[in-house]
Amino acid sequence: MPLLSRTYSPLTFAGIIAAAALILAPAISFALDLDPTVPRQVSFGGSCVKCQLSGRKLAGSRFFGADFSGAVLVGADLRSASFTGSDFEGADLSRADLRAASMEGTNFAQARFSDANLAGVKAMGANFDKADLARAVLDSAALEGSNLQGANGRGASFAAAAFTGADLSAGTFGRASFKDARMPAANLSGSDFTGADFAGADLLRASLRGADLSTAHGLNQEQLNRACSDRATRLPAGLIGRPCR
């Protein structure tokens, strides 16, 4: 488990950090209360594989270079948390509150986010390969260049999310909302979008190869003219796909 320390005065803080840099291993976790008026900051590093942290109040926490693979954070409060260079593969973050968290470049492969709130997260280049995002809220999320290949996004809300260059291929997004989502150059190939909402979505240069959009709603011909499809693409009746080149 990560180590935890607290209640350092401003006068002693500099000395403690200098000593720690010399004698402590890089895998350190600590918390600092420098002043009652300053919110506590909790930082985690090192290895905490399969940690049990369900329901913990960790808003504003920082995870840097940490291995939290298989950790259990069900229902944890992680609002505005920062995940940097960390591994959360297979972690369970079901029902967690991750609003406005920073997740750039973090590995969440096969992690569980069912019913979690990730509204406004910054997850550019994050890895959600085969992650479970069922019924999760990712409204206004920044997901540019992220990997959601094989993800389960059934019933999830991606309203106004940014997916430029993201990979959403081979996933399941039945009844998901992509209303007003920005998806230029995104890869939607081979995914199931049964009953999904694409009203107002920007599909410029998006790949719809082999995608099932036959019962999706909110799509119009103008959107499809900006995207590209192939013979395996399934579209709503009356709409025609533009061939990919």
PDB file of C-alpha atoms in Angstrom:
ATOM      1  CA  MET A   1       0.000   0.000   0.000  1.00  0.00           C
ATOM      2  CA  PRO A   2       1.163   3.576  -0.606  1.00  0.00           C
ATOM      3  CA  LEU A   3       2.718   5.331   2.340  1.00  0.00           C
ATOM      4  CA  LEU A   4       0.954   8.350   3.803  1.00  0.00           C
ATOM      5  CA  SER A   5       2.244  11.258   5.853  1.00  0.00           C
ATOM      6  CA  ARG A   6       0.684  14.583   6.735  1.00  0.00           C
ATOM      7  CA  THR A   7       0.731  17.858   8.724  1.00  0.00           C
ATOM      8  CA  TYR A   8       4.052  19.370   7.674  1.00  0.00           C
ATOM      9  CA  SER A   9       4.653  23.033   8.488  1.00  0.00           C
ATOM     10  CA  PRO A  10       6.003  25.315   5.751  1.00  0.00           C
ATOM     11  CA  LEU A  11       9.277  25.720   7.698  1.00  0.00           C
ATOM     12  CA  THR A  12      10.081  22.027   7.769  1.00  0.00           C
ATOM     13  CA  PHE A  13       8.733  21.060   4.363  1.00  0.00           C
ATOM     14  CA  ALA A  14      11.849  21.989   2.374  1.00  0.00           C
ATOM     15  CA  GLY A  15      14.110  20.005   4.683  1.00  0.00           C
ATOM     16  CA  ILE A  16      11.907  16.951   4.572  1.00  0.00           C
ATOM     17  CA  ILE A  17      11.784  16.915   0.792  1.00  0.00           C
ATOM     18  CA  ALA A  18      15.563  17.300   0.533  1.00  0.00           C
ATOM     19  CA  ALA A  19      16.144  14.400   2.902  1.00  0.00           C
ATOM     20  CA  ALA A  20      13.549  12.236   1.188  1.00  0.00           C
ATOM     21  CA  ALA A  21      15.215  12.742  -2.175  1.00  0.00           C
ATOM     22  CA  LEU A  22      18.401  11.229  -0.759  1.00  0.00           C
ATOM     23  CA  ILE A  23      17.136   8.312   1.286  1.00  0.00           C
ATOM     24  CA  LEU A  24      13.746   7.231  -0.064  1.00  0.00           C
ATOM     25  CA  ALA A  25      13.067   4.949  -3.035  1.00  0.00           C
ATOM     26  CA  PRO A  26      11.131   6.382  -5.987  1.00  0.00           C
ATOM     27  CA  ALA A  27       8.050   4.334  -5.084  1.00  0.00           C
ATOM     28  CA  ILE A  28       6.624   6.760  -2.518  1.00  0.00           C
ATOM     29  CA  SER A  29       3.146   7.938  -1.741  1.00  0.00           C
ATOM     30  CA  PHE A  30       2.585  10.929   0.467  1.00  0.00           C
ATOM     31  CA  ALA A  31       0.090  13.625   1.477  1.00  0.00           C
ATOM     32  CA  LEU A  32       0.867  17.172   2.497  1.00  0.00           C
ATOM     33  CA  ASP A  33      -1.111  19.595   4.638  1.00  0.00           C
ATOM     34  CA  LEU A  34       0.963  22.769   4.386  1.00  0.00           C
ATOM     35  CA  ASP A  35      -1.736  25.119   5.559  1.00  0.00           C
ATOM     36  CA  PRO A  36      -5.320  24.681   6.782  1.00  0.00           C
ATOM     37  CA  THR A  37      -6.519  26.943   3.967  1.00  0.00           C
ATOM     38  CA  VAL A  38      -4.842  24.851   1.258  1.00  0.00           C
ATOM     39  CA  PRO A  39      -6.670  21.683   0.129  1.00  0.00           C
ATOM     40  CA  ARG A  40      -4.805  18.495   1.039  1.00  0.00           C
ATOM     41  CA  GLN A  41      -2.888  16.927  -1.815  1.00  0.00           C
ATOM     42  CA  VAL A  42      -2.416  13.169  -1.923  1.00  0.00           C
ATOM     43  CA  SER A  43       0.148  11.653  -4.270  1.00  0.00           C
ATOM     44  CA  PHE A  44       0.682   7.999  -5.131  1.00  0.00           C
ATOM     45  CA  GLY A  45       3.643   6.292  -6.764  1.00  0.00           C
ATOM     46  CA  GLY A  46       5.177   2.830  -6.882  1.00  0.00           C
ATOM     47  CA  SER A  47       3.175  -0.376  -6.852  1.00  0.00           C
ATOM     48  CA  CYS A  48      -0.295  -0.881  -5.423  1.00  0.00           C
ATOM     49  CA  VAL A  49      -1.454  -3.907  -7.430  1.00  0.00           C
ATOM     50  CA  LYS A  50      -4.974  -5.044  -6.536  1.00  0.00           C
ATOM     51  CA  CYS A  51      -5.286  -2.376  -3.833  1.00  0.00           C
ATOM     52  CA  GLN A  52      -8.673  -2.133  -2.147  1.00  0.00           C
ATOM     53  CA  LEU A  53      -9.623   1.551  -2.282  1.00  0.00           C
ATOM     54  CA  SER A  54     -13.369   1.394  -2.834  1.00  0.00           C
ATOM     55  CA  GLY A  55     -15.290   4.417  -1.625  1.00  0.00           C
ATOM     56  CA  ARG A  56     -12.146   6.370  -0.729  1.00  0.00           C
ATOM     57  CA  LYS A  57     -12.175  10.181  -0.861  1.00  0.00           C
ATOM     58  CA  LEU A  58      -9.297  10.853  -3.260  1.00  0.00           C
ATOM     59  CA  ALA A  59     -10.411  14.035  -5.007  1.00  0.00           C
ATOM     60  CA  GLY A  60      -7.436  15.934  -6.422  1.00  0.00           C
ATOM     61  CA  SER A  61      -5.035  13.015  -5.925  1.00  0.00           C
ATOM     62  CA  ARG A  62      -1.995  12.574  -8.151  1.00  0.00           C
ATOM     63  CA  PHE A  63      -0.903   9.200  -9.514  1.00  0.00           C
ATOM     64  CA  PHE A  64       2.544   9.338 -11.112  1.00  0.00           C
ATOM     65  CA  GLY A  65       4.374   6.341 -12.543  1.00  0.00           C
ATOM     66  CA  ALA A  66       2.239   4.079 -10.366  1.00  0.00           C
ATOM     67  CA  ASP A  67       1.154   0.483 -10.922  1.00  0.00           C
ATOM     68  CA  PHE A  68      -2.475   0.169  -9.830  1.00  0.00           C
ATOM     69  CA  SER A  69      -3.300  -2.731 -12.126  1.00  0.00           C
ATOM     70  CA  GLY A  70      -6.249  -4.717 -10.811  1.00  0.00           C
ATOM     71  CA  ALA A  71      -6.919  -2.137  -8.096  1.00  0.00           C
ATOM     72  CA  VAL A  72     -10.478  -1.824  -6.803  1.00  0.00           C
ATOM     73  CA  LEU A  73     -11.755   1.767  -6.588  1.00  0.00           C
ATOM     74  CA  VAL A  74     -15.491   1.144  -6.807  1.00  0.00           C
ATOM     75  CA  GLY A  75     -17.379   4.328  -5.990  1.00  0.00           C
ATOM     76  CA  ALA A  76     -14.184   6.237  -5.185  1.00  0.00           C
ATOM     77  CA  ASP A  77     -14.172  10.040  -5.306  1.00  0.00           C
ATOM     78  CA  LEU A  78     -11.454  10.891  -7.846  1.00  0.00           C
ATOM     79  CA  ARG A  79     -12.695  14.264  -9.032  1.00  0.00           C
ATOM     80  CA  SER A  80      -9.917  16.323 -10.639  1.00  0.00           C
ATOM     81  CA  ALA A  81      -7.409  13.529  -9.981  1.00  0.00           C
ATOM     82  CA  SER A  82      -4.284  13.399 -12.147  1.00  0.00           C
ATOM     83  CA  PHE A  83      -3.075  10.104 -13.637  1.00  0.00           C
ATOM     84  CA  THR A  84       0.395  10.438 -15.181  1.00  0.00           C
ATOM     85  CA  GLY A  85       2.322   7.544 -16.717  1.00  0.00           C
ATOM     86  CA  SER A  86       0.410   5.070 -14.568  1.00  0.00           C
ATOM     87  CA  ASP A  87      -0.980   1.591 -15.160  1.00  0.00           C
ATOM     88  CA  PHE A  88      -4.585   0.846 -14.209  1.00  0.00           C
ATOM     89  CA  GLU A  89      -5.023  -2.211 -16.413  1.00  0.00           C
ATOM     90  CA  GLY A  90      -7.926  -4.334 -15.198  1.00  0.00           C
ATOM     91  CA  ALA A  91      -8.748  -1.885 -12.392  1.00  0.00           C
ATOM     92  CA  ASP A  92     -12.352  -1.604 -11.201  1.00  0.00           C
ATOM     93  CA  LEU A  93     -13.536   2.014 -11.186  1.00  0.00           C
ATOM     94  CA  SER A  94     -17.228   1.208 -11.421  1.00  0.00           C
ATOM     95  CA  ARG A  95     -19.432   4.038 -10.121  1.00  0.00           C
ATOM     96  CA  ALA A  96     -16.349   6.155  -9.440  1.00  0.00           C
ATOM     97  CA  ASP A  97     -16.578   9.946  -9.706  1.00  0.00           C
ATOM     98  CA  LEU A  98     -13.808  10.998 -12.097  1.00  0.00           C
ATOM     99  CA  ARG A  99     -15.165  14.332 -13.253  1.00  0.00           C
ATOM    100  CA  ALA A 100     -12.488  16.664 -14.665  1.00  0.00           C
ATOM    101  CA  ALA A 101      -9.730  14.106 -14.062  1.00  0.00           C
ATOM    102  CA  SER A 102      -6.534  14.173 -16.171  1.00  0.00           C
ATOM    103  CA  MET A 103      -5.710  10.805 -17.753  1.00  0.00           C
ATOM    104  CA  GLU A 104      -3.388  11.627 -20.639  1.00  0.00           C
ATOM    105  CA  GLY A 105      -1.391   8.598 -21.764  1.00  0.00           C
ATOM    106  CA  THR A 106      -2.587   6.382 -18.901  1.00  0.00           C
ATOM    107  CA  ASN A 107      -3.285   2.673 -19.394  1.00  0.00           C
ATOM    108  CA  PHE A 108      -6.856   1.623 -18.551  1.00  0.00           C
ATOM    109  CA  ALA A 109      -6.927  -1.504 -20.730  1.00  0.00           C
ATOM    110  CA  GLN A 110      -9.728  -3.861 -19.633  1.00  0.00           C
ATOM    111  CA  ALA A 111     -10.580  -1.527 -16.753  1.00  0.00           C
ATOM    112  CA  ARG A 112     -14.185  -1.281 -15.556  1.00  0.00           C
ATOM    113  CA  PHE A 113     -15.903   2.110 -15.591  1.00  0.00           C
ATOM    114  CA  SER A 114     -19.529   0.962 -15.624  1.00  0.00           C
ATOM    115  CA  ASP A 115     -21.849   3.685 -14.279  1.00  0.00           C
ATOM    116  CA  ALA A 116     -18.841   5.946 -13.584  1.00  0.00           C
ATOM    117  CA  ASN A 117     -18.902   9.704 -14.136  1.00  0.00           C
ATOM    118  CA  LEU A 118     -16.017  10.847 -16.359  1.00  0.00           C
ATOM    119  CA  ALA A 119     -17.559  14.091 -17.575  1.00  0.00           C
ATOM    120  CA  GLY A 120     -14.934  16.571 -18.689  1.00  0.00           C
ATOM    121  CA  VAL A 121     -11.970  14.202 -18.328  1.00  0.00           C
ATOM    122  CA  LYS A 122      -8.785  14.940 -20.253  1.00  0.00           C
ATOM    123  CA  ALA A 123      -7.772  11.557 -21.642  1.00  0.00           C
ATOM    124  CA  MET A 124      -5.836  12.348 -24.807  1.00  0.00           C
ATOM    125  CA  GLY A 125      -3.868   9.310 -25.911  1.00  0.00           C
ATOM    126  CA  ALA A 126      -5.207   7.172 -23.049  1.00  0.00           C
ATOM    127  CA  ASN A 127      -5.637   3.436 -23.539  1.00  0.00           C
ATOM    128  CA  PHE A 128      -9.164   2.086 -22.927  1.00  0.00           C
ATOM    129  CA  ASP A 129      -8.632  -1.103 -24.933  1.00  0.00           C
ATOM    130  CA  LYS A 130     -11.515  -3.496 -24.157  1.00  0.00           C
ATOM    131  CA  ALA A 131     -12.558  -1.315 -21.220  1.00  0.00           C
ATOM    132  CA  ASP A 132     -16.083  -1.557 -19.818  1.00  0.00           C
ATOM    133  CA  LEU A 133     -17.708   1.870 -20.137  1.00  0.00           C
ATOM    134  CA  ALA A 134     -21.300   0.685 -19.937  1.00  0.00           C
ATOM    135  CA  ARG A 135     -23.616   3.540 -18.909  1.00  0.00           C
ATOM    136  CA  ALA A 136     -20.632   5.746 -18.072  1.00  0.00           C
ATOM    137  CA  VAL A 137     -20.900   9.505 -18.550  1.00  0.00           C
ATOM    138  CA  LEU A 138     -18.103  11.020 -20.655  1.00  0.00           C
ATOM    139  CA  ASP A 139     -19.816  14.225 -21.720  1.00  0.00           C
ATOM    140  CA  SER A 140     -17.375  16.876 -22.986  1.00  0.00           C
ATOM    141  CA  ALA A 141     -14.473  14.444 -22.494  1.00  0.00           C
ATOM    142  CA  ALA A 142     -11.208  15.111 -24.371  1.00  0.00           C
ATOM    143  CA  LEU A 143     -10.418  11.735 -25.966  1.00  0.00           C
ATOM    144  CA  GLU A 144      -8.291  12.804 -28.931  1.00  0.00           C
ATOM    145  CA  GLY A 145      -6.011  10.002 -30.076  1.00  0.00           C
ATOM    146  CA  SER A 146      -7.307   7.632 -27.412  1.00  0.00           C
ATOM    147  CA  ASN A 147      -7.722   3.886 -27.897  1.00  0.00           C
ATOM    148  CA  LEU A 148     -11.206   2.498 -27.253  1.00  0.00           C
ATOM    149  CA  GLN A 149     -10.765  -0.548 -29.464  1.00  0.00           C
ATOM    150  CA  GLY A 150     -13.085  -3.344 -28.395  1.00  0.00           C
ATOM    151  CA  ALA A 151     -14.609  -1.199 -25.642  1.00  0.00           C
ATOM    152  CA  ASN A 152     -18.078  -1.814 -24.243  1.00  0.00           C
ATOM    153  CA  GLY A 153     -19.850   1.539 -24.359  1.00  0.00           C
ATOM    154  CA  ARG A 154     -23.445   0.323 -24.165  1.00  0.00           C
ATOM    155  CA  GLY A 155     -25.678   3.116 -22.915  1.00  0.00           C
ATOM    156  CA  ALA A 156     -22.726   5.446 -22.339  1.00  0.00           C
ATOM    157  CA  SER A 157     -22.967   9.185 -22.974  1.00  0.00           C
ATOM    158  CA  PHE A 158     -20.234  10.817 -25.052  1.00  0.00           C
ATOM    159  CA  ALA A 159     -22.180  14.011 -25.725  1.00  0.00           C
ATOM    160  CA  ALA A 160     -19.925  16.823 -26.996  1.00  0.00           C
ATOM    161  CA  ALA A 161     -16.843  14.624 -26.475  1.00  0.00           C
ATOM    162  CA  ALA A 162     -13.769  15.112 -28.683  1.00  0.00           C
ATOM    163  CA  PHE A 163     -12.595  11.977 -30.524  1.00  0.00           C
ATOM    164  CA  THR A 164     -10.254  13.403 -33.167  1.00  0.00           C
ATOM    165  CA  GLY A 165      -8.072  10.532 -34.393  1.00  0.00           C
ATOM    166  CA  ALA A 166      -9.423   8.149 -31.741  1.00  0.00           C
ATOM    167  CA  ASP A 167      -9.870   4.409 -32.328  1.00  0.00           C
ATOM    168  CA  LEU A 168     -13.375   3.141 -31.524  1.00  0.00           C
ATOM    169  CA  SER A 169     -13.146   0.064 -33.741  1.00  0.00           C
ATOM    170  CA  ALA A 170     -14.581  -3.377 -32.932  1.00  0.00           C
ATOM    171  CA  GLY A 171     -16.508  -1.974 -29.995  1.00  0.00           C
ATOM    172  CA  THR A 172     -20.096  -2.184 -28.778  1.00  0.00           C
ATOM    173  CA  PHE A 173     -21.868   1.149 -28.370  1.00  0.00           C
ATOM    174  CA  GLY A 174     -25.531   0.221 -28.437  1.00  0.00           C
ATOM    175  CA  ARG A 175     -27.813   3.082 -27.324  1.00  0.00           C
ATOM    176  CA  ALA A 176     -24.790   5.290 -26.631  1.00  0.00           C
ATOM    177  CA  SER A 177     -25.037   9.030 -27.177  1.00  0.00           C
ATOM    178  CA  PHE A 178     -22.560  10.767 -29.481  1.00  0.00           C
ATOM    179  CA  LYS A 179     -24.701  13.875 -29.720  1.00  0.00           C
ATOM    180  CA  ASP A 180     -22.592  16.842 -30.873  1.00  0.00           C
ATOM    181  CA  ALA A 181     -19.423  14.742 -30.548  1.00  0.00           C
ATOM    182  CA  ARG A 182     -16.395  15.810 -32.585  1.00  0.00           C
ATOM    183  CA  MET A 183     -15.044  12.751 -34.408  1.00  0.00           C
ATOM    184  CA  PRO A 184     -12.777  13.906 -37.266  1.00  0.00           C
ATOM    185  CA  ALA A 185     -10.563  11.083 -38.559  1.00  0.00           C
ATOM    186  CA  ALA A 186     -11.886   8.727 -35.874  1.00  0.00           C
ATOM    187  CA  ASN A 187     -11.956   4.991 -36.592  1.00  0.00           C
ATOM    188  CA  LEU A 188     -15.416   3.483 -36.011  1.00  0.00           C
ATOM    189  CA  SER A 189     -14.757   0.406 -38.148  1.00  0.00           C
ATOM    190  CA  GLY A 190     -16.540  -2.796 -37.264  1.00  0.00           C
ATOM    191  CA  SER A 191     -18.330  -1.387 -34.217  1.00  0.00           C
ATOM    192  CA  ASP A 192     -21.963  -1.906 -33.252  1.00  0.00           C
ATOM    193  CA  PHE A 193     -23.900   1.339 -32.852  1.00  0.00           C
ATOM    194  CA  THR A 194     -27.388  -0.149 -32.482  1.00  0.00           C
ATOM    195  CA  GLY A 195     -29.743   2.631 -31.434  1.00  0.00           C
ATOM    196  CA  ALA A 196     -26.907   5.113 -30.882  1.00  0.00           C
ATOM    197  CA  ASP A 197     -27.523   8.861 -31.187  1.00  0.00           C
ATOM    198  CA  PHE A 198     -25.317  10.790 -33.640  1.00  0.00           C
ATOM    199  CA  ALA A 199     -27.329  14.018 -33.804  1.00  0.00           C
ATOM    200  CA  GLY A 200     -24.981  16.888 -34.585  1.00  0.00           C
ATOM    201  CA  ALA A 201     -21.868  14.682 -34.556  1.00  0.00           C
ATOM    202  CA  ASP A 202     -18.946  15.759 -36.745  1.00  0.00           C
ATOM    203  CA  LEU A 203     -17.816  12.717 -38.781  1.00  0.00           C
ATOM    204  CA  LEU A 204     -15.327  14.457 -41.059  1.00  0.00           C
ATOM    205  CA  ARG A 205     -13.011  11.779 -42.528  1.00  0.00           C
ATOM    206  CA  ALA A 206     -14.251   9.244 -39.956  1.00  0.00           C
ATOM    207  CA  SER A 207     -14.001   5.610 -41.044  1.00  0.00           C
ATOM    208  CA  LEU A 208     -17.290   3.693 -40.893  1.00  0.00           C
ATOM    209  CA  ARG A 209     -15.970   0.530 -42.554  1.00  0.00           C
ATOM    210  CA  GLY A 210     -18.048  -2.449 -41.474  1.00  0.00           C
ATOM    211  CA  ALA A 211     -19.816  -0.450 -38.739  1.00  0.00           C
ATOM    212  CA  ASP A 212     -23.439  -1.246 -37.908  1.00  0.00           C
ATOM    213  CA  LEU A 213     -25.328   2.047 -37.912  1.00  0.00           C
ATOM    214  CA  SER A 214     -28.530   0.582 -39.319  1.00  0.00           C
ATOM    215  CA  THR A 215     -30.648   1.605 -36.327  1.00  0.00           C
ATOM    216  CA  ALA A 216     -28.631   4.650 -35.262  1.00  0.00           C
ATOM    217  CA  HIS A 217     -30.589   7.891 -35.150  1.00  0.00           C
ATOM    218  CA  GLY A 218     -29.659  11.512 -35.651  1.00  0.00           C
ATOM    219  CA  LEU A 219     -27.610  10.673 -38.752  1.00  0.00           C
ATOM    220  CA  ASN A 220     -28.148  12.586 -41.981  1.00  0.00           C
ATOM    221  CA  GLN A 221     -26.731  12.428 -45.487  1.00  0.00           C
ATOM    222  CA  GLU A 222     -24.512  15.464 -44.981  1.00  0.00           C
ATOM    223  CA  GLN A 223     -22.728  13.749 -42.088  1.00  0.00           C
ATOM    224  CA  LEU A 224     -22.191  10.583 -44.129  1.00  0.00           C
ATOM    225  CA  ASN A 225     -20.865  12.567 -47.076  1.00  0.00           C
ATOM    226  CA  ARG A 226     -18.062  13.783 -44.825  1.00  0.00           C
ATOM    227  CA  ALA A 227     -17.236  10.269 -43.587  1.00  0.00           C
ATOM    228  CA  CYS A 228     -16.289   7.142 -45.527  1.00  0.00           C
ATOM    229  CA  SER A 229     -17.937   3.725 -45.697  1.00  0.00           C
ATOM    230  CA  ASP A 230     -17.567   0.400 -47.488  1.00  0.00           C
ATOM    231  CA  ARG A 231     -19.887  -2.389 -48.636  1.00  0.00           C
ATOM    232  CA  ALA A 232     -19.976  -3.867 -45.142  1.00  0.00           C
ATOM    233  CA  THR A 233     -21.200  -0.614 -43.568  1.00  0.00           C
ATOM    234  CA  ARG A 234     -24.832  -0.812 -42.455  1.00  0.00           C
ATOM    235  CA  LEU A 235     -26.702   2.486 -42.602  1.00  0.00           C
ATOM    236  CA  PRO A 236     -30.266   3.602 -41.835  1.00  0.00           C
ATOM    237  CA  ALA A 237     -32.725   3.256 -44.682  1.00  0.00           C
ATOM    238  CA  GLY A 238     -32.476   6.022 -47.256  1.00  0.00           C
ATOM    239  CA  LEU A 239     -28.900   7.012 -46.420  1.00  0.00           C
ATOM    240  CA  ILE A 240     -25.881   6.281 -48.628  1.00  0.00           C
ATOM    241  CA  GLY A 241     -22.273   6.004 -47.602  1.00  0.00           C
ATOM    242  CA  ARG A 242     -19.355   7.566 -49.451  1.00  0.00           C
ATOM    243  CA  PRO A 243     -16.672   5.019 -50.471  1.00  0.00           C
ATOM    244  CA  CYS A 244     -13.349   5.205 -48.676  1.00  0.00           C
ATOM    245  CA  ARG A 245     -10.322   6.037 -50.803  1.00  0.00           C
TER     246      ARG A 245
END
